[in-house]
Coordinates of C-alpha atoms in Angstrom, one line a residue:
Chain C
M293 CA 36.4 -169.4 -145.0
A294 CA 35.2 -168.1 -141.9
T295 CA 31.7 -168.6 -142.3
P296 CA 30.9 -171.5 -140.0
L297 CA 29.2 -174.3 -142.1
V298 CA 27.9 -176.3 -139.2
V299 CA 27.4 -175.4 -135.3
F300 CA 27.6 -177.8 -132.5
E301 CA 26.0 -176.1 -129.8
N302 CA 26.3 -178.1 -125.8
V303 CA 26.1 -181.2 -127.8
V304 CA 25.7 -184.0 -125.6
K305 CA 25.2 -187.9 -126.7
R306 CA 24.4 -190.4 -124.0
F307 CA 23.8 -194.4 -124.7
D308 CA 22.1 -195.5 -121.5
E309 CA 24.4 -195.3 -119.2
F310 CA 27.4 -194.6 -121.4
V311 CA 28.7 -190.8 -122.2
A312 CA 29.7 -191.0 -125.5
V313 CA 29.9 -187.4 -126.1
K314 CA 30.2 -184.3 -123.6
R315 CA 29.0 -180.8 -124.1
M316 CA 30.7 -180.6 -127.4
N317 CA 30.9 -176.7 -128.9
F318 CA 32.9 -176.0 -132.3
E319 CA 32.0 -174.8 -135.3
I320 CA 33.0 -176.3 -139.0
R321 CA 34.1 -173.3 -141.6
E322 CA 32.8 -173.6 -145.2
G323 CA 35.3 -174.9 -147.4
E324 CA 37.8 -176.3 -144.8
F325 CA 39.3 -179.8 -144.5
L326 CA 38.5 -181.0 -140.8
A327 CA 40.1 -184.2 -139.2
F328 CA 38.3 -185.6 -136.4
M329 CA 41.2 -187.7 -134.5
G330 CA 41.4 -189.8 -131.4
P331 CA 41.4 -193.2 -130.1
S332 CA 38.4 -195.8 -130.2
G333 CA 35.8 -195.1 -128.6
C334 CA 36.6 -191.4 -127.8
G335 CA 33.3 -189.9 -129.9
K336 CA 34.5 -188.9 -133.1
T337 CA 32.4 -191.4 -134.9
T338 CA 29.7 -190.7 -132.9
T339 CA 29.8 -186.8 -133.3
L340 CA 30.1 -187.7 -137.5
R341 CA 26.9 -189.6 -137.1
M342 CA 25.1 -187.0 -135.6
L343 CA 25.9 -184.7 -138.4
A344 CA 25.0 -187.6 -140.8
G345 CA 21.4 -188.0 -138.6
L346 CA 22.3 -191.5 -138.1
E347 CA 22.3 -190.8 -134.2
Q348 CA 20.4 -188.2 -132.5
P349 CA 21.9 -185.8 -129.9
T350 CA 20.4 -186.3 -126.5
E351 CA 20.9 -182.7 -125.7
G352 CA 21.8 -179.5 -127.8
D353 CA 21.9 -178.3 -131.2
I354 CA 23.5 -179.1 -134.5
R355 CA 23.3 -176.7 -137.4
L356 CA 23.5 -176.8 -140.7
A357 CA 24.1 -173.5 -142.6
G358 CA 22.3 -171.8 -140.2
K359 CA 19.3 -174.1 -139.9
S360 CA 18.7 -176.6 -137.0
L361 CA 19.5 -180.0 -138.0
L362 CA 17.2 -181.7 -134.6
G363 CA 14.2 -184.3 -136.1
V364 CA 15.8 -184.2 -139.5
K365 CA 15.7 -187.2 -140.7
P366 CA 18.9 -188.9 -142.3
H367 CA 17.1 -188.9 -145.9
E368 CA 16.0 -185.4 -145.5
R369 CA 19.6 -183.9 -144.9
D370 CA 22.2 -183.7 -148.2
T371 CA 25.4 -184.9 -145.9
P372 CA 26.7 -187.8 -148.0
M373 CA 29.1 -190.3 -146.0
V374 CA 32.1 -192.6 -147.2
W375 CA 31.8 -195.3 -144.7
Q376 CA 34.8 -197.4 -143.4
S377 CA 33.1 -200.9 -144.4
L378 CA 32.4 -198.5 -147.8
A379 CA 28.9 -200.0 -147.5
L380 CA 28.6 -200.2 -151.6
F381 CA 25.2 -201.9 -152.8
P382 CA 26.5 -205.3 -154.3
F383 CA 23.6 -206.1 -156.1
L384 CA 24.2 -203.1 -158.4
N385 CA 27.3 -202.0 -160.4
A386 CA 29.6 -199.5 -160.0
R387 CA 27.5 -197.0 -162.3
E388 CA 24.5 -197.6 -160.8
N389 CA 25.6 -197.2 -156.9
V390 CA 26.9 -194.2 -158.2
E391 CA 23.3 -193.2 -159.5
F392 CA 22.0 -193.4 -156.5
G393 CA 21.6 -190.7 -155.0
L394 CA 20.4 -189.0 -158.1
K395 CA 17.6 -191.3 -158.0
M396 CA 16.7 -190.6 -154.9
R397 CA 16.5 -187.2 -156.0
G398 CA 14.3 -187.7 -158.7
Q399 CA 16.3 -187.3 -161.7
D400 CA 15.6 -188.7 -165.1
S401 CA 18.0 -192.1 -165.7
T402 CA 19.8 -190.1 -168.9
T403 CA 20.9 -187.6 -166.6
R404 CA 22.2 -189.8 -163.9
R405 CA 23.7 -191.9 -166.3
K406 CA 25.5 -189.0 -167.5
K407 CA 26.5 -187.6 -164.5
A408 CA 27.5 -191.2 -162.5
Q409 CA 29.9 -191.8 -165.8
D410 CA 31.4 -188.0 -165.6
W411 CA 32.3 -188.8 -161.7
L412 CA 34.0 -192.5 -162.5
E413 CA 36.0 -191.0 -165.1
R414 CA 36.7 -188.0 -162.8
L415 CA 38.1 -190.5 -160.5
G416 CA 39.4 -192.5 -163.1
I417 CA 37.8 -195.5 -163.1
G418 CA 35.1 -194.9 -166.1
E419 CA 36.4 -197.9 -167.8
F420 CA 34.6 -200.0 -164.9
A421 CA 31.4 -198.0 -164.4
E422 CA 29.5 -201.7 -165.9
R423 CA 31.6 -203.4 -163.5
D424 CA 30.2 -206.0 -160.5
V425 CA 31.1 -203.5 -157.6
N426 CA 32.3 -207.3 -156.1
S427 CA 35.0 -207.7 -158.7
L428 CA 36.6 -204.6 -158.3
S429 CA 39.7 -203.6 -156.1
G430 CA 40.0 -201.9 -153.1
G431 CA 41.2 -198.5 -154.5
Q432 CA 38.4 -199.2 -157.4
R433 CA 35.6 -199.9 -154.8
Q434 CA 37.2 -196.4 -152.9
R435 CA 36.9 -194.3 -155.8
V436 CA 33.2 -195.6 -156.5
A437 CA 32.4 -194.7 -153.0
L438 CA 33.6 -191.1 -153.5
A439 CA 31.6 -190.7 -156.6
R440 CA 28.6 -192.0 -155.1
A441 CA 29.0 -189.6 -152.1
L442 CA 30.1 -186.4 -154.6
V443 CA 27.4 -186.8 -157.5
T444 CA 25.0 -185.0 -155.7
E445 CA 27.2 -181.9 -155.4
P446 CA 27.1 -181.8 -151.5
K447 CA 28.6 -178.8 -149.6
I448 CA 29.7 -181.3 -147.0
L449 CA 31.4 -184.4 -147.5
L450 CA 31.6 -186.6 -144.3
L451 CA 34.3 -189.7 -144.2
D452 CA 34.2 -192.3 -141.3
E453 CA 37.7 -193.6 -141.6
P454 CA 37.5 -194.3 -145.2
L455 CA 41.0 -195.6 -145.8
S456 CA 41.4 -197.5 -143.1
A457 CA 41.0 -200.9 -145.1
L458 CA 43.6 -200.2 -147.7
D459 CA 47.2 -201.2 -148.1
A460 CA 49.4 -198.4 -147.1
H461 CA 50.7 -197.4 -150.7
L462 CA 47.5 -197.0 -151.8
V463 CA 46.3 -195.1 -148.3
I464 CA 49.0 -192.7 -149.6
R465 CA 47.7 -192.3 -152.8
M466 CA 44.1 -191.8 -151.8
Q467 CA 45.4 -189.0 -149.7
G468 CA 46.5 -187.4 -152.9
V469 CA 43.3 -188.1 -154.8
L470 CA 40.9 -186.6 -151.2
T471 CA 43.3 -183.8 -150.8
K472 CA 43.3 -182.7 -154.6
L473 CA 39.4 -183.3 -154.8
Q474 CA 38.6 -181.2 -151.7
R475 CA 40.8 -177.8 -152.9
E476 CA 38.9 -178.6 -156.3
L477 CA 35.5 -178.6 -155.3
G478 CA 36.1 -175.9 -152.0
I479 CA 33.2 -177.9 -150.4
T480 CA 33.5 -179.1 -146.6
F481 CA 35.7 -182.2 -145.7
V482 CA 34.8 -183.7 -142.0
Y483 CA 36.8 -186.6 -141.9
V484 CA 37.0 -189.3 -138.9
T485 CA 40.6 -191.1 -138.3
H486 CA 42.5 -192.8 -135.7
S487 CA 45.4 -192.2 -138.0
Q488 CA 47.5 -189.1 -137.5
S489 CA 49.4 -189.2 -140.3
E490 CA 46.3 -189.0 -142.7
A491 CA 44.7 -186.3 -140.4
F492 CA 48.0 -184.2 -140.1
A493 CA 48.6 -184.9 -144.2
M494 CA 45.2 -184.2 -145.1
A495 CA 43.2 -181.6 -143.0
D496 CA 43.3 -177.8 -142.4
R497 CA 42.4 -178.2 -139.0
V498 CA 42.7 -181.2 -136.8
V499 CA 40.6 -181.7 -133.5
I500 CA 41.5 -184.1 -131.3
M501 CA 39.1 -186.4 -129.3
S502 CA 39.4 -187.6 -125.9
K503 CA 36.7 -189.8 -123.5
G504 CA 33.7 -187.6 -125.8
E505 CA 35.9 -184.2 -125.5
I506 CA 37.1 -182.2 -127.5
S507 CA 41.1 -182.0 -126.1
Q508 CA 42.6 -179.2 -128.8
I509 CA 41.4 -178.3 -131.9
G510 CA 44.2 -176.3 -134.4
S511 CA 46.4 -176.6 -137.4
S512 CA 48.7 -179.9 -137.8
R513 CA 51.3 -177.8 -137.0
D514 CA 49.6 -176.6 -133.5
I515 CA 48.9 -179.6 -132.4
Y516 CA 52.5 -181.1 -132.7
R517 CA 54.2 -178.0 -131.5
T518 CA 52.1 -177.0 -128.6
P519 CA 50.1 -179.8 -127.1
A520 CA 47.1 -178.6 -125.4
N521 CA 47.5 -181.2 -122.7
R522 CA 48.9 -184.1 -121.5
F523 CA 47.0 -186.2 -123.8
V524 CA 47.4 -184.7 -126.9
A525 CA 51.1 -184.4 -126.5
E526 CA 50.8 -188.6 -125.7
F527 CA 48.7 -189.3 -128.3
V528 CA 51.0 -187.4 -130.9
G529 CA 53.6 -189.5 -130.2
R530 CA 56.5 -188.1 -131.6
N531 CA 56.9 -185.7 -128.6
N532 CA 59.3 -185.9 -125.3
I533 CA 57.3 -184.9 -121.9
F534 CA 59.2 -183.6 -118.8
T535 CA 57.8 -183.9 -115.6
G536 CA 59.5 -181.9 -112.9
T537 CA 59.4 -179.0 -109.7
V538 CA 59.9 -175.5 -110.5
N539 CA 63.3 -175.0 -108.4
A540 CA 64.3 -172.1 -106.7
T541 CA 65.8 -170.4 -109.9
G542 CA 62.6 -171.1 -111.7
A543 CA 64.3 -174.1 -113.6
I544 CA 62.4 -177.2 -113.3
N545 CA 64.5 -180.4 -111.3
T546 CA 63.0 -183.4 -113.6
P547 CA 64.9 -186.6 -113.1
A548 CA 66.6 -186.6 -116.8
G549 CA 68.0 -183.0 -115.4
S550 CA 67.6 -179.6 -114.3
F551 CA 65.9 -177.2 -117.5
E552 CA 64.8 -174.0 -118.2
V553 CA 61.6 -173.3 -119.7
D554 CA 59.6 -170.2 -120.1
T555 CA 56.9 -170.4 -117.3
K556 CA 55.1 -168.7 -115.0
A557 CA 54.5 -171.3 -112.4
E558 CA 56.3 -170.8 -108.9
A559 CA 59.0 -172.6 -107.1
G560 CA 57.6 -175.9 -106.2
A561 CA 55.0 -176.3 -108.4
N562 CA 54.6 -179.3 -110.7
V563 CA 54.9 -178.7 -114.3
S564 CA 55.1 -180.8 -117.3
F565 CA 56.6 -179.5 -120.8
V566 CA 56.9 -181.2 -124.1
V567 CA 60.2 -181.2 -126.5
A568 CA 59.3 -182.3 -129.7
A569 CA 61.4 -185.2 -131.0
D570 CA 62.6 -183.4 -134.0
V571 CA 64.2 -180.7 -132.1
V572 CA 66.4 -182.2 -129.6
S573 CA 69.9 -182.0 -130.6
L574 CA 72.8 -184.3 -130.0
A575 CA 76.2 -184.5 -129.8
V576 CA 79.6 -186.6 -128.6
E577 CA 80.9 -183.7 -126.9
K578 CA 79.5 -181.9 -124.1
P579 CA 78.1 -178.6 -126.0
K580 CA 78.3 -175.1 -124.6
V581 CA 74.3 -174.8 -124.5
R582 CA 71.2 -174.7 -121.6
N583 CA 69.4 -177.5 -121.1
V584 CA 71.8 -179.8 -121.6
F585 CA 71.4 -183.9 -120.4
T586 CA 73.3 -187.4 -121.1
A587 CA 71.4 -190.6 -122.8
Q588 CA 72.4 -193.6 -123.7
L589 CA 71.2 -194.9 -127.1
I590 CA 68.9 -198.1 -126.9
S591 CA 67.7 -198.5 -130.3
E592 CA 66.8 -196.7 -133.8
E593 CA 64.1 -196.4 -136.1
F594 CA 64.3 -195.8 -139.9
V595 CA 61.1 -193.6 -141.5
G596 CA 63.2 -192.9 -145.0
S597 CA 65.7 -190.4 -144.4
M598 CA 64.6 -189.7 -141.4
V599 CA 66.0 -191.7 -138.1
T600 CA 64.2 -192.3 -134.7
L601 CA 66.5 -192.7 -132.1
F602 CA 65.5 -194.1 -128.7
L603 CA 67.2 -193.0 -125.7
E604 CA 67.2 -193.6 -121.7
A605 CA 68.0 -190.5 -119.8
A606 CA 68.3 -190.4 -115.8
G607 CA 65.9 -191.9 -113.9
G608 CA 65.3 -194.3 -116.8
M609 CA 63.7 -191.5 -119.0
E610 CA 62.5 -192.3 -122.3
V611 CA 63.8 -190.0 -124.8
K612 CA 62.9 -189.7 -128.7
L613 CA 65.2 -187.9 -131.1
Q614 CA 64.2 -187.3 -134.8
I615 CA 66.7 -186.8 -136.8
Q616 CA 68.0 -186.5 -140.6
E617 CA 69.9 -189.9 -140.9
R618 CA 72.8 -187.9 -142.9
A619 CA 73.2 -186.0 -139.7
L620 CA 74.7 -189.1 -138.0
E621 CA 76.9 -190.0 -140.6
G622 CA 80.5 -190.3 -138.8
L623 CA 79.0 -190.7 -135.2
P624 CA 79.4 -194.1 -132.8
R625 CA 76.0 -195.7 -133.0
E626 CA 76.0 -198.8 -130.8
P627 CA 73.5 -199.6 -128.1
G628 CA 74.6 -198.4 -124.8
Q629 CA 76.4 -195.2 -126.3
Q630 CA 76.1 -192.0 -124.5
F631 CA 75.1 -188.7 -126.0
F632 CA 74.8 -185.0 -124.9
L633 CA 71.7 -184.0 -125.8
S634 CA 70.2 -180.2 -125.5
F635 CA 67.4 -178.1 -126.6
D636 CA 66.5 -174.9 -127.0
P637 CA 64.1 -173.7 -124.3
A638 CA 62.0 -171.2 -126.7
H639 CA 61.1 -175.0 -128.4
A640 CA 60.0 -176.7 -124.7
H641 CA 56.0 -176.0 -124.9
V642 CA 54.7 -175.7 -120.9
L643 CA 51.5 -178.7 -120.7
K644 CA 48.6 -177.2 -119.1
G645 CA 46.7 -178.9 -116.1
Chain W
M219 CA 49.5 -240.6 -145.4
R220 CA 47.9 -243.6 -145.5
D221 CA 45.9 -243.2 -142.2
D222 CA 44.5 -240.2 -144.3
T223 CA 43.7 -242.5 -147.5
V224 CA 42.1 -244.9 -144.8
L225 CA 39.9 -242.4 -142.7
R226 CA 39.1 -239.8 -146.5
W227 CA 37.9 -243.7 -147.8
S228 CA 35.6 -244.8 -144.5
L229 CA 34.2 -241.0 -145.0
R230 CA 33.0 -242.0 -148.5
V231 CA 31.3 -245.2 -147.8
Y232 CA 29.5 -243.7 -145.1
T233 CA 28.0 -241.5 -147.0
A234 CA 27.8 -243.7 -149.5
V235 CA 25.8 -246.0 -146.6
I236 CA 23.8 -242.8 -145.5
F237 CA 22.8 -241.7 -148.8
V238 CA 21.5 -245.1 -149.8
F239 CA 19.6 -245.6 -147.0
I240 CA 17.7 -242.5 -147.5
F241 CA 17.2 -242.8 -151.2
A242 CA 16.9 -246.8 -151.6
P243 CA 13.1 -246.7 -150.4
I244 CA 12.1 -243.8 -153.3
A245 CA 14.6 -245.5 -155.3
A246 CA 12.3 -248.8 -154.9
S247 CA 8.9 -246.7 -155.3
L248 CA 10.6 -245.3 -158.6
V249 CA 11.4 -248.8 -160.1
F250 CA 8.3 -250.1 -159.2
S251 CA 6.5 -247.2 -160.6
F252 CA 7.6 -248.5 -163.9
N253 CA 6.9 -252.5 -163.3
S254 CA 4.1 -254.3 -164.7
D255 CA 3.4 -256.8 -161.9
R256 CA 0.7 -255.7 -159.5
F257 CA 2.9 -256.3 -156.5
P258 CA 6.3 -254.9 -155.6
S259 CA 8.3 -257.8 -156.1
I260 CA 11.4 -259.2 -157.2
P261 CA 12.4 -260.2 -160.1
L262 CA 10.7 -257.6 -161.6
G263 CA 7.8 -257.7 -164.6
T264 CA 8.0 -255.7 -167.9
F265 CA 8.5 -252.1 -168.1
T266 CA 5.0 -250.0 -168.5
T267 CA 4.2 -246.5 -167.9
Q268 CA 0.5 -248.0 -167.3
W269 CA 0.4 -246.6 -163.6
Y270 CA 1.3 -243.2 -164.5
A271 CA -1.2 -243.6 -167.3
K272 CA -4.0 -244.6 -164.9
A273 CA -3.4 -242.6 -162.0
F274 CA -3.0 -239.6 -164.2
S275 CA -6.4 -240.6 -165.8
N276 CA -8.1 -240.1 -162.6
P277 CA -9.4 -236.6 -161.8
E278 CA -9.7 -237.2 -158.2
V279 CA -5.7 -237.0 -158.2
W280 CA -6.0 -234.0 -160.4
D281 CA -8.2 -232.3 -158.0
A282 CA -6.2 -233.4 -155.0
A283 CA -2.6 -232.0 -157.5
L284 CA -4.4 -229.1 -157.8
R285 CA -5.5 -228.5 -154.5
S286 CA -1.8 -229.3 -152.9
V287 CA -0.2 -226.2 -155.8
I288 CA -3.0 -224.1 -154.5
V289 CA -1.9 -225.0 -150.8
S290 CA 1.7 -225.5 -151.1
V291 CA 1.8 -221.7 -153.0
S292 CA -0.6 -219.6 -150.7
S293 CA 1.0 -221.1 -147.7
A294 CA 4.7 -220.4 -149.4
V295 CA 4.1 -217.5 -150.1
L296 CA 2.4 -216.0 -146.5
A297 CA 5.1 -218.3 -144.5
T298 CA 7.8 -216.2 -146.6
I299 CA 6.1 -212.6 -145.8
I300 CA 5.9 -213.5 -142.1
G301 CA 9.5 -215.3 -142.0
F302 CA 10.9 -212.1 -143.7
S303 CA 9.4 -209.8 -141.4
A304 CA 10.5 -212.3 -138.7
A305 CA 13.8 -211.9 -139.5
Y306 CA 14.0 -208.0 -141.0
T307 CA 12.9 -207.9 -136.9
D308 CA 15.6 -209.5 -135.9
Y309 CA 18.1 -208.2 -138.0
R310 CA 17.2 -204.8 -137.3
Y311 CA 15.3 -203.9 -133.9
E312 CA 16.6 -204.8 -130.2
F313 CA 14.0 -204.7 -127.7
F314 CA 13.0 -206.4 -124.4
G315 CA 12.1 -209.9 -125.2
K316 CA 13.9 -210.6 -128.5
K317 CA 15.5 -213.7 -127.1
A318 CA 11.4 -215.5 -126.5
F319 CA 9.9 -214.1 -129.7
L320 CA 13.0 -215.7 -131.3
V321 CA 12.5 -219.0 -129.8
L322 CA 8.6 -218.6 -130.2
A323 CA 9.3 -217.7 -134.1
L324 CA 11.7 -220.7 -134.5
L325 CA 9.2 -223.0 -132.3
P326 CA 6.6 -224.9 -134.5
P327 CA 8.6 -226.9 -136.5
T328 CA 10.2 -228.3 -133.4
I329 CA 6.3 -229.4 -131.5
P330 CA 5.5 -233.0 -132.8
L331 CA 3.7 -233.0 -135.8
I332 CA 0.5 -235.0 -134.4
I333 CA 0.2 -232.5 -131.5
F334 CA 0.5 -229.6 -133.8
A335 CA -2.0 -231.0 -136.0
L336 CA -4.2 -232.1 -133.3
A337 CA -4.2 -228.2 -132.0
T338 CA -4.5 -226.9 -134.9
L339 CA -7.6 -228.8 -135.6
G340 CA -8.8 -227.7 -132.8
W341 CA -8.5 -224.5 -132.4
L342 CA -9.6 -224.1 -136.2
S343 CA -12.9 -226.1 -135.2
M344 CA -13.4 -223.4 -132.6
F345 CA -13.8 -220.9 -135.4
Q346 CA -15.9 -223.6 -137.5
A347 CA -12.6 -223.1 -139.7
S348 CA -11.4 -226.5 -140.2
G349 CA -12.3 -229.1 -143.1
M350 CA -11.4 -226.5 -145.9
M351 CA -9.0 -225.3 -147.8
I352 CA -7.7 -222.5 -146.1
S353 CA -7.5 -224.5 -142.7
V354 CA -4.4 -226.2 -144.9
I355 CA -3.0 -223.1 -146.0
I356 CA -3.3 -221.6 -142.4
A357 CA -1.9 -224.5 -140.9
H358 CA 1.3 -224.6 -143.1
T359 CA 2.1 -221.5 -143.2
V360 CA 2.0 -221.4 -139.4
L361 CA 4.5 -224.7 -139.9
C362 CA 6.4 -223.2 -142.7
A363 CA 7.6 -219.2 -141.6
P364 CA 10.1 -220.6 -139.7
F365 CA 12.1 -222.3 -142.2
A366 CA 11.4 -219.3 -144.6
M367 CA 12.5 -216.9 -141.3
A368 CA 15.8 -219.3 -140.7
V369 CA 16.8 -218.9 -144.6
I370 CA 16.3 -215.3 -144.8
R371 CA 17.8 -214.5 -141.8
L372 CA 20.8 -216.4 -142.6
R373 CA 21.4 -213.8 -145.4
L374 CA 20.3 -210.8 -143.5
N375 CA 23.1 -211.8 -141.2
Q376 CA 25.5 -211.5 -144.4
M377 CA 24.3 -207.8 -145.1
D378 CA 26.6 -204.6 -143.8
P379 CA 24.9 -203.1 -141.0
N380 CA 26.0 -200.0 -142.6
L381 CA 24.1 -201.1 -146.3
E382 CA 20.9 -199.5 -145.2
P383 CA 21.8 -196.2 -143.4
A384 CA 24.2 -195.5 -146.7
A385 CA 21.0 -195.6 -148.4
W386 CA 19.0 -193.4 -145.9
N387 CA 22.1 -191.0 -146.3
L388 CA 21.8 -190.6 -150.1
G389 CA 18.6 -189.8 -149.3
A390 CA 16.3 -192.8 -149.3
S391 CA 13.4 -192.8 -147.4
E392 CA 13.1 -196.1 -144.7
W393 CA 10.2 -197.6 -147.1
V394 CA 12.3 -196.5 -149.8
T395 CA 15.1 -198.3 -148.6
M396 CA 13.4 -201.3 -147.6
K397 CA 12.5 -201.9 -151.6
S398 CA 15.4 -200.9 -153.3
V399 CA 18.1 -201.8 -150.8
V400 CA 16.4 -204.9 -148.4
L401 CA 14.6 -206.4 -151.0
P402 CA 17.2 -206.1 -153.7
F403 CA 19.7 -207.8 -151.1
T404 CA 17.7 -210.5 -149.7
R405 CA 16.3 -211.8 -153.0
P406 CA 17.6 -215.1 -153.7
S407 CA 17.0 -215.9 -149.8
I408 CA 13.4 -214.8 -150.6
A409 CA 13.1 -217.0 -153.7
A410 CA 14.8 -220.0 -152.0
A411 CA 12.6 -219.3 -149.1
L412 CA 9.1 -219.7 -151.2
C413 CA 10.8 -223.1 -153.0
L414 CA 11.5 -224.5 -149.5
T415 CA 8.2 -223.6 -147.7
A416 CA 6.2 -225.0 -150.9
A417 CA 8.1 -228.3 -150.9
V418 CA 7.6 -228.7 -147.0
S419 CA 3.4 -227.8 -147.7
F420 CA 3.8 -230.4 -150.4
D421 CA 4.9 -233.1 -148.8
E422 CA 3.4 -232.7 -145.4
F423 CA 0.9 -235.0 -144.6
A424 CA -0.1 -235.3 -140.8
V425 CA -1.4 -231.5 -140.6
A426 CA -3.0 -231.9 -143.7
W427 CA -4.9 -235.2 -142.9
F428 CA -6.3 -234.2 -139.9
V429 CA -7.2 -230.4 -140.9
S430 CA -8.2 -230.8 -144.6
G431 CA -11.8 -232.8 -144.3
L432 CA -12.8 -233.8 -147.6
N433 CA -10.5 -231.4 -149.2
K434 CA -7.7 -233.7 -149.6
T435 CA -4.3 -232.9 -150.6
V436 CA -1.9 -235.1 -152.6
P437 CA -0.1 -237.0 -149.6
V438 CA -3.6 -237.5 -147.8
M439 CA -5.0 -238.8 -151.0
I440 CA -2.1 -241.4 -151.3
L441 CA -3.0 -242.4 -147.7
E442 CA -6.1 -243.2 -148.6
I443 CA -6.1 -245.2 -151.7
L444 CA -2.8 -247.4 -149.7
T445 CA -5.4 -248.0 -146.8
G446 CA -7.6 -249.1 -149.3
N447 CA -5.8 -251.6 -151.4
I448 CA -1.8 -252.2 -152.9
D449 CA -2.2 -249.7 -156.0
P450 CA 1.0 -249.7 -158.0
Q451 CA -0.6 -246.1 -159.1
I452 CA 0.9 -245.1 -155.7
N453 CA 4.4 -245.8 -156.3
A454 CA 3.9 -243.4 -159.6
I455 CA 1.8 -240.7 -158.0
G456 CA 4.7 -241.0 -155.2
T457 CA 7.6 -240.7 -158.0
A458 CA 5.9 -237.4 -159.1
V459 CA 5.3 -235.8 -155.6
F460 CA 8.8 -237.0 -154.9
M461 CA 9.8 -235.2 -158.0
V462 CA 8.5 -232.6 -157.6
S463 CA 9.5 -231.8 -154.2
I464 CA 13.2 -232.9 -154.7
T465 CA 13.1 -230.0 -157.6
L466 CA 12.2 -227.0 -154.9
V467 CA 14.4 -228.1 -153.0
V468 CA 17.3 -228.1 -154.7
I469 CA 16.2 -224.7 -156.4
A470 CA 16.1 -223.4 -153.0
Q471 CA 20.1 -224.9 -152.2
V472 CA 21.0 -223.5 -155.1
L473 CA 20.1 -219.8 -154.4
I474 CA 21.0 -220.0 -151.0
M475 CA 24.6 -221.6 -151.9
G476 CA 24.9 -219.6 -154.9
R477 CA 25.0 -216.0 -153.4
R478 CA 27.7 -216.6 -150.7
P479 CA 29.4 -213.2 -150.5
K480 CA 32.5 -213.2 -152.7
P481 CA 35.6 -212.5 -150.9
E482 CA 36.5 -209.3 -149.9
S483 CA 39.5 -208.4 -152.6
A484 CA 41.6 -205.7 -150.7

């Protein structure tokens, strides 16, 4: 697990004046499922394309299994990719699409045919082997694309927003297919997405990128609970960010109230901290705990058995609160209703910078 | 509702009138090619195939036909190769002066034919290359390449920009990708371009007349027969030429239309 399969060393990518990737250093471990996530234009796709050899780094070095990839043509690398547009060859049927990589490696037609068929079976679309790829459904085409990339038994698979064109229910199904495959094959998956739910659901580690830089690398849990900076905290979305100044007693004065959090900042310093939406408690009567503040209910949103409440605290600050729908039974829930909110100081995470 | 009906019918009539306008002379030529009278007049005489028999027994007609076939096939092949290269350059590369390159590449058909013909004659004469069959082939290649380029470009523009990278990614070098991805993808448009340019060359008169010298193609020969006397053979030959061209054009159209990308099913 610990051996780095890919190393990015001081990698910079510039397109004319535009800096797509700013001095990037990181490692991809062998056998891990790594997801790159960030808003469009953050450099995540460029990073993936550099790994595939479709872009050359302006500076720095990329090593795969210890060997530098500088100057290695895309077709000389073994870094198959699943494309956002799938990029299936429309003039070939499903099986011929899967055979393509094997054909390029000079394998004979009998072997090719068998391997391709095996992979299509494995992904549950064996019966469509002879079908025109244009006549297949989105999910089936997706599986053809996967089989085409995996048939050559690579050590690493690159995936560029492969699920973004699918319907919501298919996305969940394909997430299952992908995680299962990755575990069974034990190979490294490098997955680029702008979808937090995809990244958090599948990846062992998530890389959050912003403006060509890595903001944070860590497990989904780390990123959710302890965002490295304001950008990550905001990008992850289900966070409440409080900003204020440290007062004489060491508590932080914010527009929403004064809170005790674990910070070494001195009195007078500006501090931001994050409280995740699911660690905020709610009550109608004022509870006898620390860090209590009041807020009015604005609206609510159902996500399955969970409900997200949107409230407004003093100073116009919006507070998000995620809670089991059952826990709200019997509570008044009209908009404008005042609640007492609170959080444990241990659950507040102070942001750097 | 009524307005719609009126509009729909006026459009139909309008279209029909245009078609009559375009095809009436050709239809007349077709009718008179089977008419026994020496002069094209109404009422018609009796049905006859004698003009076809006469034309087809004339060795000069066969010479010209053979020459026309060689010229149109050669220039179609050359024009399609050049057209493909230009279209692919446009698709694949960004470079300084690309707009100018495109304008120049598509320019030849916009030049008045007479000017184009004269210029070509002057140019080829400088190299003692006029009056030969190869002269007509060169001239027609220049004239036809933009058509080939336009047709192939249409198809290339439908190609997923990731299709070539996907092939490289799977281990195909750029040349192998050209052979195993780009050519198969553009094949229908290449066939269409071949048919279309062959038709343009087969029909083309002005340039051929200037540069062909004694190596007359069919359209040049038709004019020469016409200037001598009125001969219903012309109707027969003209009808045959028209049939060849329209067949090529129809094949080209079918190939272009037939491969529209199917709607992506999600």
